[in-house]
């Protein structure tokens, strides 16, 4: 073997070691990302509202869904700030107006359009509140906190009695607390049934504790937390394939954990009622038994209990 051959073999061996190490690290990262939460449990919460006062919404709905939603005990619907859509909200229900952004994206309404919407709907009895942002990511776009603050203050001044709302995931929360950005309610969306689009035996119920502990550490009061319940899977989406629809037993465990940590919250959210091509399929609209777990009957019992 000449020196050149020896050098080639040494280099090839070193490259193989580096590639193998990189693969192992990647595998380790993926495994740890799916590993169940084993950290401390969140402390129990105290009831935030009186019995029967929790408002309830299933996201991604349309007018044809409203009769079924009312039968299941939901009293809020999400609509855009459009006069025809707001007018179509039936008696006994109110609208949560979607005017927000997703992560670092553009807002549904620019500032001028947002001001006009608040002027139009800020005293409308059909309007419950304003959905200002979905999973804002201040790690990648810190400026989003200032825009949320600006809009929440405008609602406080010009829409008396209506609420401002954002929904958070497990990204940095400290810049988005009610004290810092002025919102009334903060959704938390841990989805415990994760790791496969096909049903597995166990959901990571501790993921709820993990996110509630994050909110506690950031300074978000439990009384302002709105649980976001996982009522979706991804077995029929065209995009992500990370989550499965909880079984009835798994969903009961999700509800029980939330009842321990945020009992009788001011707002409770089911994600999602309507299908989303990339993110949610099947959904609560499908979950009536047969091919999918019957989560609808569980939600009906929950929503109508007094």
XYZ file of N, CA, C and O in Angstrom, residues 82-289:
832
model
N -66.269 40.054 9.143
C -67.080 40.340 7.962
C -68.532 40.523 8.404
O -69.068 39.671 9.128
N -69.191 41.608 8.006
C -70.556 41.871 8.489
C -71.529 40.725 8.231
O -72.347 40.384 9.090
N -71.456 40.108 7.053
C -72.382 39.016 6.738
C -72.129 37.809 7.638
O -73.077 37.146 8.090
N -70.851 37.509 7.914
C -70.537 36.365 8.757
C -70.946 36.605 10.203
O -71.470 35.704 10.864
N -70.720 37.813 10.698
C -71.127 38.132 12.062
C -72.646 38.103 12.174
O -73.205 37.562 13.142
N -73.323 38.637 11.187
C -74.780 38.629 11.211
C -75.338 37.207 11.181
O -76.442 36.950 11.686
N -74.585 36.271 10.612
C -75.043 34.892 10.507
C -74.850 34.058 11.757
O -75.269 32.891 11.783
N -74.237 34.627 12.790
C -74.079 33.892 14.048
C -75.451 33.770 14.705
O -76.118 34.771 14.938
N -75.911 32.557 14.990
C -77.280 32.382 15.485
C -77.462 32.860 16.914
O -76.487 33.025 17.665
N -78.693 33.053 17.295
C -79.022 33.427 18.669
C -78.487 32.364 19.616
O -78.523 31.167 19.331
N -77.984 32.813 20.743
C -77.418 31.895 21.713
C -75.939 31.617 21.515
O -75.334 30.903 22.314
N -75.357 32.171 20.429
C -73.933 32.015 20.176
C -73.323 33.397 19.935
O -74.050 34.359 19.628
N -72.015 33.487 20.071
C -71.286 34.716 19.767
C -70.075 34.381 18.908
O -69.702 33.218 18.757
N -69.455 35.436 18.381
C -68.324 35.271 17.469
C -67.009 35.620 18.157
O -66.918 36.606 18.891
N -66.009 34.789 17.907
C -64.615 35.127 18.186
C -64.010 35.488 16.841
O -63.879 34.629 15.964
N -63.669 36.754 16.658
C -63.266 37.250 15.352
C -61.796 36.950 15.083
O -60.910 37.373 15.845
N -61.529 36.241 13.993
C -60.153 35.953 13.592
C -59.605 37.150 12.827
O -60.027 37.440 11.708
N -58.662 37.852 13.448
C -58.021 39.013 12.821
C -56.503 38.896 12.947
O -55.784 39.874 12.741
N -56.013 37.713 13.298
C -54.629 37.578 13.723
C -53.666 37.081 12.676
O -53.903 37.148 11.472
N -52.532 36.578 13.180
C -51.483 36.022 12.319
C -51.085 34.655 12.864
O -51.452 34.286 13.989
N -50.331 33.924 12.070
C -49.801 32.632 12.491
C -48.287 32.732 12.569
O -47.634 33.155 11.603
N -47.724 32.390 13.696
C -46.294 32.453 14.007
C -45.723 33.835 13.654
O -45.937 34.783 14.369
N -45.001 33.943 12.528
C -44.388 35.211 12.130
C -45.028 35.781 10.865
O -44.464 36.687 10.232
N -46.191 35.257 10.498
C -46.818 35.683 9.253
C -47.525 37.025 9.364
O -47.592 37.647 10.428
N -48.055 37.463 8.234
C -48.807 38.704 8.183
C -50.128 38.560 8.933
O -50.711 37.472 8.990
N -50.608 39.662 9.479
C -51.893 39.650 10.157
C -53.025 39.608 9.136
O -52.906 40.152 8.039
N -54.105 38.966 9.531
C -55.279 38.866 8.667
C -55.747 40.250 8.225
O -56.130 40.449 7.079
N -55.704 41.205 9.148
C -56.060 42.588 8.849
C -54.877 43.497 9.127
O -54.275 43.426 10.207
N -54.535 44.339 8.162
C -53.573 45.391 8.427
C -54.124 46.354 9.454
O -55.310 46.315 9.799
N -53.270 47.265 9.933
C -53.697 48.120 11.045
C -54.923 48.959 10.709
O -55.872 49.026 11.500
N -54.965 49.573 9.557
C -56.112 50.415 9.209
C -57.390 49.598 9.140
O -58.448 50.023 9.638
N -57.308 48.417 8.524
C -58.487 47.551 8.434
C -58.891 47.053 9.818
O -60.087 46.909 10.121
N -57.912 46.791 10.673
C -58.205 46.363 12.036
C -58.936 47.474 12.803
O -59.939 47.210 13.491
N -58.475 48.704 12.674
C -59.163 49.817 13.338
C -60.608 49.932 12.876
O -61.519 50.143 13.689
N -60.829 49.764 11.573
C -62.200 49.845 11.053
C -63.055 48.700 11.595
O -64.234 48.894 11.911
N -62.470 47.529 11.712
C -63.216 46.391 12.235
C -63.615 46.621 13.695
O -64.755 46.329 14.092
N -62.688 47.145 14.503
C -63.009 47.415 15.900
C -64.073 48.498 15.998
O -65.004 48.421 16.826
N -63.988 49.508 15.149
C -65.011 50.561 15.142
C -66.382 49.973 14.813
O -67.394 50.377 15.382
N -66.405 48.997 13.909
C -67.678 48.422 13.476
C -68.237 47.422 14.484
O -69.458 47.396 14.739
N -67.371 46.562 15.048
C -67.856 45.451 15.864
C -67.557 45.585 17.350
O -67.929 44.711 18.132
N -66.898 46.675 17.747
C -66.459 46.800 19.131
C -67.579 46.850 20.150
O -67.332 46.598 21.334
N -68.787 47.145 19.729
C -69.931 47.164 20.643
C -71.056 46.252 20.162
O -72.200 46.375 20.621
N -70.724 45.366 19.260
C -71.724 44.448 18.714
C -71.956 43.303 19.699
O -71.013 42.588 20.049
N -73.190 43.102 20.164
C -73.438 42.038 21.140
C -73.211 40.639 20.586
O -73.117 39.680 21.364
N -73.106 40.509 19.278
C -72.815 39.202 18.702
C -71.335 38.823 18.815
O -70.966 37.670 18.534
N -70.503 39.773 19.202
C -69.059 39.543 19.243
C -68.593 39.325 20.682
O -68.801 40.162 21.553
N -67.944 38.182 20.889
C -67.352 37.846 22.183
C -65.961 38.430 22.310
O -65.575 38.934 23.382
N -65.176 38.341 21.228
C -63.817 38.831 21.344
C -63.041 38.708 20.050
O -63.598 38.451 18.983
N -61.699 38.862 20.192
C -60.804 39.020 19.051
C -59.627 38.066 19.186
O -58.905 38.082 20.184
N -59.435 37.250 18.168
C -58.339 36.276 18.121
C -57.176 36.967 17.414
O -57.153 37.110 16.203
N -56.170 37.378 18.223
C -55.124 38.268 17.723
C -53.901 37.557 17.162
O -53.164 38.147 16.361
N -53.638 36.322 17.579
C -52.456 35.641 17.057
C -52.505 34.165 17.416
O -52.935 33.791 18.513
N -52.053 33.339 16.487
C -51.992 31.901 16.682
C -50.530 31.462 16.688
O -49.837 31.584 15.674
N -50.069 31.018 17.852
C -48.697 30.556 18.031
C -47.649 31.579 17.586
O -46.757 31.277 16.792
N -47.724 32.812 18.079
C -46.681 33.784 17.744
C -45.323 33.306 18.241
O -45.203 32.783 19.353
N -44.318 33.485 17.411
C -42.976 32.965 17.710
C -42.021 34.133 17.933
O -41.357 34.601 17.012
N -41.949 34.590 19.167
C -41.099 35.746 19.458
C -39.614 35.398 19.395
O -38.778 36.295 19.379
N -39.284 34.112 19.355
C -37.892 33.745 19.159
C -37.395 34.117 17.784
O -36.258 34.579 17.616
N -38.236 33.926 16.776
C -37.862 34.252 15.402
C -38.299 35.652 14.983
O -37.680 36.253 14.089
N -39.376 36.160 15.576
C -39.863 37.499 15.191
C -40.308 38.244 16.453
O -41.494 38.313 16.758
N -39.354 38.783 17.202
C -39.690 39.449 18.465
C -40.637 40.623 18.307
O -41.343 40.985 19.250
N -40.694 41.189 17.113
C -41.562 42.358 16.902
C -43.045 42.021 16.985
O -43.889 42.910 17.145
N -43.404 40.729 16.886
C -44.818 40.366 16.901
C -45.448 40.707 18.246
O -46.633 41.032 18.323
N -44.673 40.672 19.323
C -45.220 41.000 20.642
C -45.707 42.447 20.686
O -46.773 42.730 21.242
N -44.952 43.353 20.090
C -45.367 44.748 20.069
C -46.641 44.965 19.282
O -47.490 45.789 19.658
N -46.807 44.236 18.194
C -48.021 44.378 17.389
C -49.230 43.813 18.119
O -50.320 44.387 18.062
N -49.050 42.708 18.826
C -50.142 42.172 19.633
C -50.520 43.167 20.721
O -51.706 43.430 20.967
N -49.519 43.755 21.376
C -49.775 44.737 22.424
C -50.558 45.928 21.867
O -51.525 46.396 22.487
N -50.150 46.402 20.728
C -50.821 47.541 20.096
C -52.299 47.240 19.846
O -53.178 48.065 20.128
N -52.570 46.043 19.366
C -53.951 45.680 19.032
C -54.774 45.399 20.286
O -55.965 45.759 20.350
N -54.171 44.754 21.271
C -54.900 44.480 22.511
C -55.294 45.778 23.212
O -56.404 45.895 23.751
N -54.404 46.760 23.207
C -54.725 48.052 23.830
C -55.853 48.749 23.084
O -56.722 49.382 23.698
N -55.858 48.632 21.770
C -56.920 49.262 20.984
C -58.265 48.618 21.303
O -59.290 49.320 21.398
N -58.273 47.312 21.492
C -59.515 46.624 21.852
C -59.970 47.054 23.242
O -61.161 47.332 23.470
N -59.040 47.131 24.174
C -59.389 47.539 25.533
C -60.046 48.916 25.553
O -61.008 49.150 26.302
N -59.557 49.799 24.703
C -60.075 51.173 24.693
C -61.369 51.317 23.901
O -62.179 52.221 24.192
N -61.569 50.465 22.918
C -62.653 50.718 21.964
C -63.667 49.579 21.829
O -64.612 49.703 21.054
N -63.476 48.487 22.580
C -64.413 47.369 22.527
C -64.715 46.907 23.951
O -64.321 45.818 24.367
N -65.421 47.717 24.723
C -65.659 47.397 26.137
C -66.420 46.075 26.291
O -67.406 45.822 25.608
N -65.892 45.237 27.194
C -66.550 43.964 27.465
C -66.135 42.833 26.558
O -66.462 41.665 26.828
N -65.428 43.117 25.479
C -64.957 42.073 24.575
C -63.532 41.674 24.951
O -62.774 42.479 25.484
N -63.171 40.428 24.655
C -61.874 39.910 25.100
C -60.876 39.883 23.956
O -61.247 39.764 22.781
N -59.606 39.990 24.295
C -58.511 39.774 23.347
C -57.846 38.452 23.704
O -57.641 38.137 24.873
N -57.495 37.692 22.671
C -57.045 36.320 22.868
C -55.887 35.986 21.937
O -55.873 36.386 20.770
N -54.899 35.268 22.473
C -53.842 34.669 21.654
C -53.689 33.215 22.081
O -54.040 32.842 23.206
N -53.166 32.388 21.186
C -52.918 30.986 21.493
C -51.426 30.713 21.350
O -50.810 31.075 20.345
N -50.839 30.067 22.374
C -49.399 29.830 22.411
C -49.088 28.340 22.353
O -49.875 27.502 22.801
N -47.922 28.047 21.821
C -47.376 26.703 21.863
C -46.075 26.740 22.665
O -45.798 27.731 23.359
N -45.248 25.692 22.579
C -44.084 25.630 23.457
C -42.878 26.371 22.878
O -41.778 25.825 22.786
N -43.100 27.616 22.496
C -42.043 28.550 22.127
C -41.923 29.566 23.252
O -42.739 29.544 24.183
N -40.947 30.468 23.204
C -40.802 31.436 24.293
C -42.095 32.195 24.572
O -42.742 32.717 23.667
N -42.472 32.246 25.851
C -43.742 32.850 26.256
C -43.584 34.156 27.015
O -44.541 34.920 27.143
N -42.391 34.396 27.550
C -42.243 35.492 28.512
C -42.648 36.845 27.934
O -43.204 37.690 28.643
N -42.402 37.070 26.642
C -42.752 38.355 26.034
C -44.234 38.473 25.713
O -44.689 39.532 25.273
N -45.015 37.408 25.952
C -46.402 37.367 25.500
C -47.389 37.178 26.646
O -48.537 36.795 26.423
N -46.983 37.467 27.845
C -47.883 37.324 28.981
C -48.953 38.413 28.950
O -48.769 39.468 28.336
N -50.096 38.187 29.604
C -51.112 39.237 29.666
C -50.586 40.562 30.199
O -50.974 41.633 29.724
N -49.673 40.503 31.175
C -49.133 41.757 31.714
C -48.305 42.510 30.682
O -48.334 43.742 30.633
N -47.593 41.785 29.823
C -46.702 42.448 28.871
C -47.413 42.890 27.591
O -47.044 43.913 27.013
N -48.377 42.109 27.121
C -49.021 42.483 25.854
C -50.491 42.873 26.017
O -51.131 43.301 25.063
N -51.030 42.743 27.231
C -52.355 43.269 27.499
C -53.518 42.404 27.067
O -54.667 42.863 27.083
N -53.265 41.138 26.683
C -54.385 40.293 26.263
C -55.137 39.774 27.488
O -54.596 39.681 28.587
N -56.389 39.433 27.266
C -57.223 38.937 28.359
C -57.058 37.444 28.600
O -57.075 37.002 29.755
N -56.913 36.672 27.511
C -56.852 35.223 27.631
C -55.736 34.670 26.757
O -55.449 35.200 25.680
N -55.135 33.570 27.236
C -54.031 32.935 26.525
C -54.335 31.446 26.378
O -54.450 30.725 27.378
N -54.457 30.974 25.143
C -54.629 29.555 24.903
C -53.303 28.822 24.989
O -52.263 29.359 24.622
N -53.332 27.601 25.490
C -52.157 26.722 25.519
C -52.517 25.454 24.762
O -53.535 24.820 25.061
N -51.660 25.072 23.779
C -52.062 23.983 22.891
C -51.098 22.789 22.856
O -50.609 22.409 21.793
N -50.859 22.152 24.006
C -50.123 20.887 23.946
C -51.028 19.810 23.345
O -52.187 19.672 23.745
N -50.508 19.064 22.399
C -51.276 17.982 21.792
C -50.589 16.672 22.169
O -49.589 16.284 21.568
N -51.109 15.952 23.150
C -50.371 14.826 23.740
C -50.277 13.583 22.865
O -49.376 12.767 23.085
N -51.195 13.412 21.916
C -51.199 12.178 21.118
C -50.349 12.412 19.878
O -50.849 12.670 18.778
N -49.031 12.310 20.073
C -48.067 12.713 19.061
C -47.035 11.611 18.828
O -46.679 10.884 19.745
N -46.564 11.549 17.576
C -45.501 10.626 17.240
C -45.838 9.706 16.094
O -44.959 9.017 15.562
N -47.109 9.718 15.677
C -47.557 8.855 14.591
C -48.956 9.284 14.181
O -49.737 9.732 15.027
N -49.316 9.142 12.902
C -50.705 9.390 12.508
C -51.620 8.218 12.851
O -52.845 8.364 12.809
N -51.025 7.081 13.191
C -51.803 5.900 13.565
C -51.873 5.802 15.088
O -50.929 6.155 15.797
N -52.986 5.311 15.584
C -53.228 5.271 17.022
C -52.171 4.445 17.748
O -51.848 3.325 17.343
N -51.649 5.021 18.818
C -50.731 4.309 19.706
C -51.394 4.099 21.062
O -52.429 4.689 21.365
N -50.745 3.281 21.871
C -51.371 2.894 23.141
C -51.426 4.038 24.134
O -52.382 4.159 24.907
N -50.397 4.892 24.123
C -50.311 5.933 25.145
C -50.094 7.307 24.511
O -49.312 7.442 23.561
N -50.769 8.311 25.057
C -50.497 9.710 24.736
C -49.619 10.283 25.846
O -49.655 9.823 26.989
N -48.875 11.290 25.510
C -47.973 11.925 26.478
C -48.751 12.978 27.263
O -48.625 14.179 27.019
N -49.562 12.530 28.216
C -50.399 13.450 28.985
C -49.542 14.462 29.742
O -49.946 15.600 29.978
N -48.314 14.063 30.095
C -47.410 14.995 30.774
C -47.063 16.209 29.947
O -46.583 17.214 30.496
N -47.267 16.157 28.620
C -47.014 17.334 27.786
C -47.877 18.515 28.223
O -47.480 19.677 28.058
N -49.043 18.221 28.777
C -49.901 19.304 29.288
C -49.235 19.960 30.492
O -49.165 21.193 30.585
N -48.732 19.140 31.414
C -48.011 19.683 32.577
C -46.822 20.523 32.131
O -46.565 21.605 32.692
N -46.090 20.016 31.155
C -44.896 20.730 30.680
C -45.261 22.124 30.192
O -44.606 23.116 30.569
N -46.305 22.245 29.373
C -46.638 23.555 28.834
C -47.240 24.469 29.897
O -46.986 25.685 29.909
N -48.014 23.909 30.814
C -48.556 24.729 31.899
C -47.426 25.239 32.788
O -47.434 26.400 33.227
N -46.427 24.411 33.040
C -45.265 24.870 33.814
C -44.514 25.980 33.077
O -44.020 26.927 33.700
N -44.400 25.868 31.750
C -43.789 26.939 30.967
C -44.565 28.241 31.138
O -43.986 29.321 31.295
N -45.888 28.150 31.088
C -46.728 29.340 31.250
C -46.582 29.920 32.650
O -46.505 31.145 32.831
N -46.550 29.045 33.660
C -46.337 29.511 35.033
C -45.015 30.276 35.149
O -44.952 31.368 35.728
N -43.957 29.694 34.593
C -42.633 30.303 34.693
C -42.576 31.639 33.957
O -41.849 32.552 34.370
N -43.328 31.757 32.874
C -43.329 33.005 32.111
C -44.120 34.101 32.806
O -43.896 35.283 32.557
N -45.053 33.713 33.678
C -45.865 34.697 34.377
C -47.282 34.815 33.854
O -47.922 35.864 34.006
N -47.807 33.745 33.247
C -49.182 33.743 32.754
C -50.085 33.200 33.860
O -49.943 32.041 34.258
N -51.017 33.988 34.374
C -51.886 33.514 35.453
C -52.766 32.355 34.990
O -53.290 32.376 33.871
N -52.936 31.372 35.845
C -53.791 30.243 35.493
C -55.216 30.702 35.162
O -55.891 30.102 34.331
N -55.685 31.739 35.830
C -57.059 32.204 35.614
C -57.268 32.747 34.207
O -58.411 32.915 33.771
N -56.173 33.016 33.487
C -56.278 33.535 32.122
C -55.922 32.479 31.074
O -55.860 32.794 29.878
N -55.720 31.239 31.510
C -55.371 30.160 30.584
C -56.631 29.565 29.974
O -57.608 29.268 30.679
N -56.584 29.376 28.657
C -57.659 28.712 27.921
C -57.112 27.399 27.366
O -56.283 27.418 26.446
N -57.512 26.250 27.900
C -57.018 24.978 27.373
C -57.450 24.768 25.925
O -58.588 25.053 25.550
N -56.516 24.257 25.121
C -56.820 23.867 23.743
C -56.775 22.345 23.698
O -55.718 21.746 23.898
N -57.915 21.727 23.447
C -58.046 20.274 23.495
C -57.726 19.666 22.138
O -58.162 20.175 21.102
N -57.009 18.563 22.146
C -56.689 17.873 20.894
C -57.868 17.018 20.456
O -58.134 15.960 21.013
N -58.557 17.475 19.417
C -59.669 16.715 18.846
C -59.401 16.475 17.362
O -60.292 16.620 16.534
N -58.177 16.108 17.040
C -57.801 15.885 15.649
C -56.716 14.828 15.569
O -56.045 14.510 16.554
N -56.546 14.304 14.370
C -55.414 13.467 14.017
C -54.900 13.904 12.665
O -55.351 14.906 12.107
N -53.971 13.134 12.115
C -53.391 13.520 10.820
C -53.274 12.331 9.857
O -52.487 12.367 8.915
N -54.099 11.333 10.055
C -54.002 10.153 9.189
C -54.469 10.433 7.772
O -54.086 9.723 6.841
N -55.304 11.464 7.568
C -55.777 11.758 6.212
C -55.361 13.142 5.717
O -55.914 13.663 4.753
N -54.376 13.777 6.371
C -53.883 15.051 5.865
C -52.940 14.826 4.689
O -52.399 13.734 4.499
N -52.715 15.891 3.945
C -51.727 15.857 2.868
C -50.395 16.452 3.313
O -49.444 16.499 2.536
N -50.336 16.916 4.577
C -49.113 17.528 5.088
C -48.548 16.732 6.237
O -48.136 15.587 6.075
N -48.568 17.342 7.437
C -47.958 16.709 8.603
C -48.591 15.358 8.915
O -49.792 15.147 8.704
N -47.787 14.466 9.462
C -48.242 13.135 9.866
C -47.673 12.814 11.249
O -47.037 11.788 11.454
N -47.914 13.705 12.203
C -47.304 13.564 13.528
C -48.281 13.161 14.621
O -47.853 12.712 15.683
N -49.590 13.351 14.411
C -50.557 13.212 15.495
C -51.646 12.207 15.137
O -52.002 12.054 13.970
N -52.185 11.557 16.170
C -53.346 10.703 15.943
C -54.535 11.202 16.755
O -54.376 11.882 17.767
N -55.729 10.888 16.277
C -56.942 11.226 16.998
C -56.987 10.441 18.302
O -56.869 9.211 18.295
N -57.159 11.105 19.439
C -57.205 10.367 20.704
C -58.372 9.370 20.723
O -59.448 9.637 20.171
N -58.152 8.234 21.362
C -59.254 7.333 21.648
C -60.121 7.965 22.739
O -59.727 8.958 23.375
N -61.259 7.380 23.003
C -62.116 7.922 24.066
C -61.397 7.886 25.417
O -61.462 8.851 26.190
N -60.707 6.795 25.701
C -59.989 6.709 26.976
C -58.868 7.739 27.040
O -58.651 8.388 28.074
N -58.148 7.919 25.950
C -57.072 8.909 25.918
C -57.627 10.319 26.054
O -57.036 11.166 26.739
N -58.761 10.570 25.430
C -59.346 11.904 25.511
C -59.849 12.187 26.923
O -59.715 13.317 27.425
N -60.396 11.185 27.572
C -60.801 11.376 28.972
C -59.592 11.741 29.831
O -59.699 12.570 30.743
N -58.456 11.127 29.556
C -57.240 11.452 30.316
C -56.800 12.887 30.053
O -56.339 13.585 30.964
N -56.916 13.339 28.810
C -56.595 14.735 28.475
C -57.508 15.682 29.246
O -57.047 16.660 29.861
N -58.802 15.402 29.238
C -59.755 16.258 29.948
C -59.479 16.260 31.452
O -59.534 17.323 32.093
N -59.180 15.093 31.993
C -58.931 15.017 33.433
C -57.704 15.828 33.827
O -57.696 16.492 34.880
N -56.660 15.789 33.011
C -55.464 16.559 33.344
C -55.738 18.063 33.287
O -55.301 18.815 34.170
N -56.467 18.488 32.262
C -56.807 19.906 32.196
C -57.716 20.311 33.370
O -57.581 21.414 33.915
N -58.626 19.442 33.761
C -59.508 19.756 34.892
C -58.713 19.883 36.187
O -59.123 20.593 37.108
N -57.582 19.232 36.265
C -56.717 19.356 37.438
C -55.920 20.656 37.408
O -55.760 21.314 38.446
N -55.446 21.020 36.239
C -54.522 22.147 36.144
C -55.212 23.482 35.877
O -54.711 24.533 36.291
N -56.315 23.473 35.149
C -57.041 24.712 34.834
C -58.541 24.460 34.925
O -59.259 24.515 33.928
N -59.025 24.188 36.141
C -60.448 23.868 36.286
C -61.342 25.076 36.022
O -61.009 26.199 36.379
N -62.462 24.802 35.376
C -63.454 25.829 35.027
C -62.779 27.076 34.438
O -62.893 28.182 34.973
N -62.110 26.932 33.307
C -61.444 28.092 32.698
C -62.467 29.047 32.086
O -63.613 28.662 31.822
N -62.078 30.270 31.826
C -63.007 31.203 31.187
C -63.342 30.811 29.756
O -64.420 31.144 29.247
N -62.411 30.102 29.085
C -62.604 29.695 27.691
C -61.948 28.339 27.494
O -60.856 28.093 28.009
N -62.633 27.459 26.737
C -62.060 26.162 26.386
C -62.235 25.948 24.883
O -63.301 26.213 24.329
N -61.180 25.452 24.249
C -61.116 25.398 22.790
C -60.921 23.964 22.331
O -60.065 23.248 22.863
N -61.693 23.549 21.349
C -61.496 22.245 20.708
C -60.859 22.492 19.350
O -61.424 23.201 18.511
N -59.689 21.895 19.147
C -59.018 22.004 17.852
C -58.850 20.608 17.272
O -58.168 19.766 17.825
N -59.548 20.376 16.165
C -60.305 21.307 15.349
C -61.637 20.646 15.015
O -61.742 19.431 14.981
N -62.655 21.441 14.707
C -63.903 20.889 14.204
C -63.780 20.617 12.704
O -64.019 19.525 12.234
N -63.393 21.647 11.947
C -63.270 21.508 10.501
C -61.927 20.927 10.101
O -60.917 21.094 10.789
N -61.923 20.239 8.979
C -60.676 19.677 8.455
C -59.783 20.772 7.882
O -60.270 21.745 7.326
N -58.485 20.582 8.038
C -57.485 21.427 7.414
C -56.565 20.527 6.602
O -56.033 19.546 7.128
N -56.392 20.844 5.334
C -55.721 19.945 4.402
C -54.351 19.507 4.890
O -53.979 18.341 4.760
N -53.604 20.438 5.493
C -52.236 20.114 5.915
C -52.151 19.676 7.365
O -51.322 18.842 7.716
N -53.030 20.223 8.231
C -52.793 20.088 9.664
C -53.756 19.159 10.387
O -53.360 18.544 11.389
N -55.002 19.087 9.976
C -55.989 18.391 10.800
C -56.961 17.583 9.945
O -57.783 18.143 9.230
N -56.840 16.276 10.043
C -57.756 15.352 9.370
C -57.409 13.945 9.863
O -56.271 13.503 9.644
N -58.313 13.274 10.546
C -59.705 13.620 10.849
C -59.800 14.648 11.974
O -58.797 14.963 12.621
N -61.031 15.126 12.195
C -61.279 16.163 13.192
C -62.509 15.809 14.013
O -63.137 14.770 13.816
N -62.869 16.713 14.909
C -64.031 16.488 15.763
C -65.301 16.294 14.943
O -66.204 15.561 15.357
N -65.386 16.940 13.791
C -66.561 16.742 12.939
C -66.702 15.293 12.497
O -67.811 14.817 12.219
N -65.581 14.571 12.430
C -65.589 13.163 12.043
C -65.772 12.221 13.230
O -66.080 11.044 13.045
N -65.552 12.742 14.438
C -65.406 11.888 15.622
C -66.743 11.617 16.294
O -67.010 12.036 17.425
N -67.600 10.888 15.580
C -68.931 10.573 16.101
C -69.143 9.077 16.248
O -70.270 8.614 16.401
N -68.075 8.288 16.207
C -68.169 6.844 16.314
C -67.963 6.174 14.966
O -67.832 6.833 13.937
